[in-house]
Every structure is written in structure tokens, then in C-alpha cells.
């Protein structure tokens, strides 16, 4: 097929021991750790999961240097477990949800927090506080068969060698299976979708020159530098 302009490249994430994973959509779960929900001023016991999105080409490979984004003076890190799907579906049951999973990775949901705060205050969409260029760093995907049990395990981020966020996957309010199931009731899921599953408390700002190291037990690490 021919196009009016050259077709853009397909965004991809590296896969341990395999070919790159093509990214279709990026879904992100908001406030999926109780302590983080509280630090953002909300009561997690009263909320169903909610989602926002980032563009597929916001993915950034581990080892990259990314620029401090424009129009913000409060650029923050949020460390997350990322789930990649190789099957899709609608209204998927919790019991079947993990059958859709290709693999897992360590991700960062980078956020222009000051823009988000203004959007919240004025009742406007969050899009440009969350879905901007290079806002979704993602480490290599480890296939699900090799990842083992990710219902628990340490998740953390260090900035310049110092811990900023520390949590455990067992503290997720909505498990990976529950999150997939709930999301599939709102939109049809497809192979190539990524789900960023939420962040522990301790989110905070980074500045030019900072080096971020992201970790989830059992998964390849994530290293990003801000320029």
C-alpha cells in the first residue's frame, strides 16, 4: 500500500532473547498503590481503577539519555511494572486475563506534575502532562514464562544512587489480572498493548544530569539519564 507521506516507524520495546515487541497502545493505571493514592490526596478504598494513555512512540529504551521536557519545572518519576500483551479480547475474566500476557518489564511514567496539577484544578484533560515525548521509558521485556511469580517482589527507583521510591508488587490495589480484566471491559485489548500498572509512593522531581535506575525483582533493570 502507498501513503501520502512515508509511514512512521513502528515503536518497539526490546525483548530478552527475542525479536523486538511492536507497541500498539500504552495504557496507564492511576493510583494503584494505596500509599501513592494517599500522597496524591485520595482514598484508595473508594476508587475503582482508572486509566490514562500515552502515545506508543513515547517509549524510550533503557540506556537512553532523554531531554528535560519543555513547559515544566516539576518533572517527576513514577516507577512501574509494565505488562505487554500478545493476545487481545473484550470482557476478559480475571481467571483468563494472564493468558493474554506476553511478558513484563520495568517502566517509568514520567510526568510534568505542575501541568497535571493545573489540569486537575481547572477540570481539563491530563494528556500533555502524561503523554508527551519520551514520557514512557521501558526496559527489556522478559517473556512471562521466564518471569515467574510477579504477584510480589520489590519495586524501586534510585536517582543518582539514592532510593526515591520503594514498594512491593504485593501492594498493588488491583492485581495485574484484575487490571487487565477491568480494562478489557472498557476497551478491546489487542496484541501490542502495554499496561503500566501504577506506582508506589515517593514520586518526586528530577533535574538535568540525574541518572535513574529502575528495578523490579526478577526483571531486567532500567537506566535513564536526563539531559
mmCIF file of C-alpha atoms in Angstrom:
data_model
loop_
_atom_site.group_PDB
_atom_site.id
_atom_site.type_symbol
_atom_site.label_atom_id
_atom_site.label_comp_id
_atom_site.label_asym_id
_atom_site.label_seq_id
_atom_site.Cartn_x
_atom_site.Cartn_y
_atom_site.Cartn_z
ATOM 1 C CA UNK A 1 0.000 0.000 0.000
ATOM 2 C CA UNK A 2 1.168 3.514 -0.753
ATOM 3 C CA UNK A 3 0.634 6.517 1.531
ATOM 4 C CA UNK A 4 0.507 10.255 1.049
ATOM 5 C CA UNK A 5 3.624 10.566 3.230
ATOM 6 C CA UNK A 6 6.194 7.994 4.404
ATOM 7 C CA UNK A 7 4.660 5.755 7.074
ATOM 8 C CA UNK A 8 6.100 6.375 10.566
ATOM 9 C CA UNK A 9 8.264 3.710 12.135
ATOM 10 C CA UNK A 10 6.612 1.201 14.482
ATOM 11 C CA UNK A 11 7.610 1.875 18.105
ATOM 12 C CA UNK A 12 9.179 -1.177 19.741
ATOM 13 C CA UNK A 13 10.443 -2.467 23.081
ATOM 14 C CA UNK A 14 13.408 -4.838 23.328
ATOM 15 C CA UNK A 15 12.727 -8.460 24.287
ATOM 16 C CA UNK A 16 15.198 -10.606 26.207
ATOM 17 C CA UNK A 17 16.356 -13.329 23.804
ATOM 18 C CA UNK A 18 13.896 -12.423 21.062
ATOM 19 C CA UNK A 19 12.736 -10.005 18.399
ATOM 20 C CA UNK A 20 11.529 -6.513 19.380
ATOM 21 C CA UNK A 21 7.939 -6.137 20.600
ATOM 22 C CA UNK A 22 5.815 -3.747 18.486
ATOM 23 C CA UNK A 23 3.811 -1.285 20.584
ATOM 24 C CA UNK A 24 0.178 -0.563 19.672
ATOM 25 C CA UNK A 25 -1.125 1.421 22.652
ATOM 26 C CA UNK A 26 0.086 2.366 26.128
ATOM 27 C CA UNK A 27 -2.475 2.264 28.939
ATOM 28 C CA UNK A 28 -1.522 3.514 32.404
ATOM 29 C CA UNK A 29 -3.330 2.795 35.676
ATOM 30 C CA UNK A 30 -3.690 5.737 38.030
ATOM 31 C CA UNK A 31 -3.166 5.456 41.796
ATOM 32 C CA UNK A 32 -2.875 1.667 42.007
ATOM 33 C CA UNK A 33 -0.802 1.624 45.221
ATOM 34 C CA UNK A 34 -2.609 2.738 48.377
ATOM 35 C CA UNK A 35 0.266 4.822 49.765
ATOM 36 C CA UNK A 36 0.688 6.681 46.470
ATOM 37 C CA UNK A 37 -3.057 7.337 46.281
ATOM 38 C CA UNK A 38 -2.880 8.874 49.731
ATOM 39 C CA UNK A 39 0.168 11.016 48.914
ATOM 40 C CA UNK A 40 -1.828 12.385 45.960
ATOM 41 C CA UNK A 41 -4.725 13.230 48.288
ATOM 42 C CA UNK A 42 -7.151 10.377 47.574
ATOM 43 C CA UNK A 43 -8.751 7.487 49.468
ATOM 44 C CA UNK A 44 -7.859 4.246 47.641
ATOM 45 C CA UNK A 45 -10.569 2.238 49.386
ATOM 46 C CA UNK A 46 -13.257 4.174 47.498
ATOM 47 C CA UNK A 47 -11.921 4.111 43.944
ATOM 48 C CA UNK A 48 -12.260 1.677 41.047
ATOM 49 C CA UNK A 49 -9.237 1.630 38.720
ATOM 50 C CA UNK A 50 -8.971 4.440 36.200
ATOM 51 C CA UNK A 51 -6.722 4.802 33.183
ATOM 52 C CA UNK A 52 -4.951 7.353 31.047
ATOM 53 C CA UNK A 53 -2.888 6.836 27.907
ATOM 54 C CA UNK A 54 0.452 7.708 26.396
ATOM 55 C CA UNK A 55 1.286 7.601 22.682
ATOM 56 C CA UNK A 56 3.048 4.454 21.519
ATOM 57 C CA UNK A 57 6.064 6.447 20.358
ATOM 58 C CA UNK A 58 6.617 7.777 23.886
ATOM 59 C CA UNK A 59 8.559 4.566 24.659
ATOM 60 C CA UNK A 60 12.250 5.006 25.385
ATOM 61 C CA UNK A 61 14.782 2.179 25.612
ATOM 62 C CA UNK A 62 16.897 1.500 28.679
ATOM 63 C CA UNK A 63 20.286 3.154 28.395
ATOM 64 C CA UNK A 64 18.869 6.249 26.710
ATOM 65 C CA UNK A 65 19.504 9.867 27.541
ATOM 66 C CA UNK A 66 16.328 11.931 27.331
ATOM 67 C CA UNK A 67 15.951 15.709 27.431
ATOM 68 C CA UNK A 68 14.268 17.556 30.275
ATOM 69 C CA UNK A 69 10.891 18.379 28.702
ATOM 70 C CA UNK A 70 9.665 21.834 27.847
ATOM 71 C CA UNK A 71 6.918 23.746 29.660
ATOM 72 C CA UNK A 72 7.572 22.277 33.098
ATOM 73 C CA UNK A 73 9.600 22.990 36.222
ATOM 74 C CA UNK A 74 8.380 19.881 38.081
ATOM 75 C CA UNK A 75 9.363 16.793 36.060
ATOM 76 C CA UNK A 76 8.730 13.667 38.143
ATOM 77 C CA UNK A 77 9.464 9.926 38.081
ATOM 78 C CA UNK A 78 6.938 7.147 38.689
ATOM 79 C CA UNK A 79 8.372 3.608 38.712
ATOM 80 C CA UNK A 80 6.033 0.894 37.388
ATOM 81 C CA UNK A 81 5.670 -2.754 36.426
ATOM 82 C CA UNK A 82 4.831 -2.906 32.703
ATOM 83 C CA UNK A 83 2.723 -5.698 31.211
ATOM 84 C CA UNK A 84 2.880 -6.472 27.470
ATOM 85 C CA UNK A 85 0.041 -8.325 25.728
ATOM 86 C CA UNK A 86 0.352 -10.747 22.811
ATOM 87 C CA UNK A 87 -3.354 -11.618 22.783
ATOM 88 C CA UNK A 88 -6.422 -9.437 22.969
ATOM 89 C CA UNK A 89 -10.045 -9.597 23.947
ATOM 90 C CA UNK A 90 -13.122 -7.901 25.361
ATOM 91 C CA UNK A 91 -14.662 -8.570 28.765
ATOM 92 C CA UNK A 92 -11.867 -10.967 29.695
ATOM 93 C CA UNK A 93 -12.375 -12.713 33.018
ATOM 94 C CA UNK A 94 -9.864 -12.324 35.829
ATOM 95 C CA UNK A 95 -9.197 -16.068 35.602
ATOM 96 C CA UNK A 96 -8.235 -15.819 31.909
ATOM 97 C CA UNK A 97 -6.513 -12.430 31.967
ATOM 98 C CA UNK A 98 -2.939 -13.642 32.416
ATOM 99 C CA UNK A 99 -3.309 -15.774 29.256
ATOM 100 C CA UNK A 100 -3.065 -12.508 27.312
ATOM 101 C CA UNK A 101 0.354 -11.611 28.746
ATOM 102 C CA UNK A 102 3.481 -11.826 26.593
ATOM 103 C CA UNK A 103 5.911 -10.521 29.167
ATOM 104 C CA UNK A 104 6.881 -7.962 31.778
ATOM 105 C CA UNK A 105 9.274 -5.029 32.054
ATOM 106 C CA UNK A 106 10.319 -2.171 34.298
ATOM 107 C CA UNK A 107 8.909 1.187 33.228
ATOM 108 C CA UNK A 108 8.829 4.847 34.200
ATOM 109 C CA UNK A 109 5.738 7.006 33.849
ATOM 110 C CA UNK A 110 7.429 10.398 33.531
ATOM 111 C CA UNK A 111 5.115 13.245 34.463
ATOM 112 C CA UNK A 112 5.017 17.022 34.123
ATOM 113 C CA UNK A 113 3.479 17.336 37.593
ATOM 114 C CA UNK A 114 2.901 21.074 37.519
ATOM 115 C CA UNK A 115 0.936 20.796 34.268
ATOM 116 C CA UNK A 116 -1.056 17.920 35.752
ATOM 117 C CA UNK A 117 -1.882 19.987 38.843
ATOM 118 C CA UNK A 118 -3.150 22.860 36.714
ATOM 119 C CA UNK A 119 -5.230 20.475 34.580
ATOM 120 C CA UNK A 120 -6.787 18.923 37.683
ATOM 121 C CA UNK A 121 -7.575 22.310 39.204
ATOM 122 C CA UNK A 122 -9.234 23.561 36.026
ATOM 123 C CA UNK A 123 -11.028 20.308 35.194
ATOM 124 C CA UNK A 124 -9.038 19.856 31.993
ATOM 125 C CA UNK A 125 -7.574 16.661 30.459
ATOM 126 C CA UNK A 126 -4.203 15.376 31.670
ATOM 127 C CA UNK A 127 -2.952 14.459 28.208
ATOM 128 C CA UNK A 128 0.029 16.766 27.878
ATOM 129 C CA UNK A 129 1.153 16.248 31.462
ATOM 130 C CA UNK A 130 1.433 12.496 30.888
ATOM 131 C CA UNK A 131 1.523 11.725 27.168
ATOM 132 C CA UNK A 132 4.400 13.889 25.962
ATOM 133 C CA UNK A 133 7.531 12.947 24.005
ATOM 134 C CA UNK A 134 9.751 10.286 25.607
ATOM 135 C CA UNK A 135 7.493 10.004 28.658
ATOM 136 C CA UNK A 136 7.417 6.178 28.793
ATOM 137 C CA UNK A 137 10.889 4.697 29.347
ATOM 138 C CA UNK A 138 10.671 0.893 29.291
ATOM 139 C CA UNK A 139 13.275 -1.747 29.980
ATOM 140 C CA UNK A 140 13.587 -5.007 28.038
ATOM 141 C CA UNK A 141 10.588 -7.326 28.200
ATOM 142 C CA UNK A 142 11.103 -10.673 29.884
ATOM 143 C CA UNK A 143 8.719 -13.322 28.500
ATOM 144 C CA UNK A 144 6.063 -14.358 31.000
ATOM 145 C CA UNK A 145 7.274 -17.961 31.001
ATOM 146 C CA UNK A 146 10.650 -16.774 32.339
ATOM 147 C CA UNK A 147 9.371 -14.111 34.730
ATOM 148 C CA UNK A 148 7.903 -16.366 37.403
ATOM 149 C CA UNK A 149 5.515 -15.086 40.056
ATOM 150 C CA UNK A 150 5.170 -11.300 39.919
ATOM 151 C CA UNK A 151 2.393 -11.044 42.480
ATOM 152 C CA UNK A 152 5.083 -9.923 44.927
ATOM 153 C CA UNK A 153 8.609 -8.590 44.831
ATOM 154 C CA UNK A 154 10.471 -5.344 45.337
ATOM 155 C CA UNK A 155 9.923 -2.402 43.014
ATOM 156 C CA UNK A 156 12.105 0.697 43.352
ATOM 157 C CA UNK A 157 13.799 3.593 41.632
ATOM 158 C CA UNK A 158 17.086 5.249 42.531
ATOM 159 C CA UNK A 159 18.099 8.726 41.451
ATOM 160 C CA UNK A 160 21.874 9.246 41.427
ATOM 161 C CA UNK A 161 22.247 6.094 43.511
ATOM 162 C CA UNK A 162 19.770 7.085 46.236
ATOM 163 C CA UNK A 163 16.416 5.374 46.747
ATOM 164 C CA UNK A 164 13.441 7.582 45.883
ATOM 165 C CA UNK A 165 10.588 5.062 45.608
ATOM 166 C CA UNK A 166 10.437 1.657 47.278
ATOM 167 C CA UNK A 167 7.474 -0.682 47.308
ATOM 168 C CA UNK A 168 6.335 -4.230 46.729
ATOM 169 C CA UNK A 169 4.167 -5.650 43.943
ATOM 170 C CA UNK A 170 2.014 -7.286 46.605
ATOM 171 C CA UNK A 171 0.807 -3.769 47.495
ATOM 172 C CA UNK A 172 -0.982 -3.299 44.177
ATOM 173 C CA UNK A 173 -4.618 -2.416 44.877
ATOM 174 C CA UNK A 174 -5.692 -4.086 41.619
ATOM 175 C CA UNK A 175 -3.587 -7.094 40.579
ATOM 176 C CA UNK A 176 -2.294 -7.488 37.035
ATOM 177 C CA UNK A 177 -5.084 -9.955 36.226
ATOM 178 C CA UNK A 178 -7.760 -7.697 37.722
ATOM 179 C CA UNK A 179 -6.382 -4.685 35.860
ATOM 180 C CA UNK A 180 -6.397 -6.480 32.503
ATOM 181 C CA UNK A 181 -9.904 -7.783 33.109
ATOM 182 C CA UNK A 182 -11.290 -4.385 34.122
ATOM 183 C CA UNK A 183 -9.620 -2.576 31.219
ATOM 184 C CA UNK A 184 -10.927 -5.151 28.725
ATOM 185 C CA UNK A 185 -14.432 -4.237 29.829
ATOM 186 C CA UNK A 186 -13.817 -0.636 28.802
ATOM 187 C CA UNK A 187 -11.908 -1.121 25.522
ATOM 188 C CA UNK A 188 -10.998 -4.090 23.371
ATOM 189 C CA UNK A 189 -7.411 -5.105 24.027
ATOM 190 C CA UNK A 190 -5.049 -6.202 21.238
ATOM 191 C CA UNK A 191 -1.593 -7.715 20.811
ATOM 192 C CA UNK A 192 0.993 -4.976 21.161
ATOM 193 C CA UNK A 193 -0.716 -3.185 24.038
ATOM 194 C CA UNK A 194 1.364 -2.166 27.065
ATOM 195 C CA UNK A 195 -0.133 -1.593 30.503
ATOM 196 C CA UNK A 196 1.764 0.477 33.070
ATOM 197 C CA UNK A 197 0.317 -0.840 36.319
ATOM 198 C CA UNK A 198 0.802 2.050 38.750
ATOM 199 C CA UNK A 199 3.478 3.427 41.048
ATOM 200 C CA UNK A 200 4.347 3.222 44.762
ATOM 201 C CA UNK A 201 4.581 6.339 46.910
ATOM 202 C CA UNK A 202 7.649 8.535 46.909
ATOM 203 C CA UNK A 203 7.244 10.160 43.486
ATOM 204 C CA UNK A 204 9.430 13.221 43.116
ATOM 205 C CA UNK A 205 11.248 15.592 40.786
ATOM 206 C CA UNK A 206 14.336 15.034 38.676
ATOM 207 C CA UNK A 207 16.626 17.602 37.061
ATOM 208 C CA UNK A 208 19.110 17.734 34.221
ATOM 209 C CA UNK A 209 22.025 15.397 34.806
ATOM 210 C CA UNK A 210 20.111 12.962 37.007
ATOM 211 C CA UNK A 211 20.595 9.220 36.468
ATOM 212 C CA UNK A 212 17.575 6.992 37.162
ATOM 213 C CA UNK A 213 17.785 3.257 37.861
ATOM 214 C CA UNK A 214 14.522 1.316 37.904
ATOM 215 C CA UNK A 215 14.094 -2.161 39.373
ATOM 216 C CA UNK A 216 11.516 -4.916 39.755
ATOM 217 C CA UNK A 217 12.655 -8.210 41.279
ATOM 218 C CA UNK A 218 13.332 -10.791 38.570
ATOM 219 C CA UNK A 219 13.246 -8.361 35.610
ATOM 220 C CA UNK A 220 15.972 -6.580 33.641
ATOM 221 C CA UNK A 221 16.732 -3.162 35.049
ATOM 222 C CA UNK A 222 16.018 0.244 33.513
ATOM 223 C CA UNK A 223 18.609 3.025 33.258
ATOM 224 C CA UNK A 224 17.774 6.530 32.044
ATOM 225 C CA UNK A 225 19.723 9.786 32.151
ATOM 226 C CA UNK A 226 18.122 13.251 31.979
ATOM 227 C CA UNK A 227 19.951 15.827 29.854
#
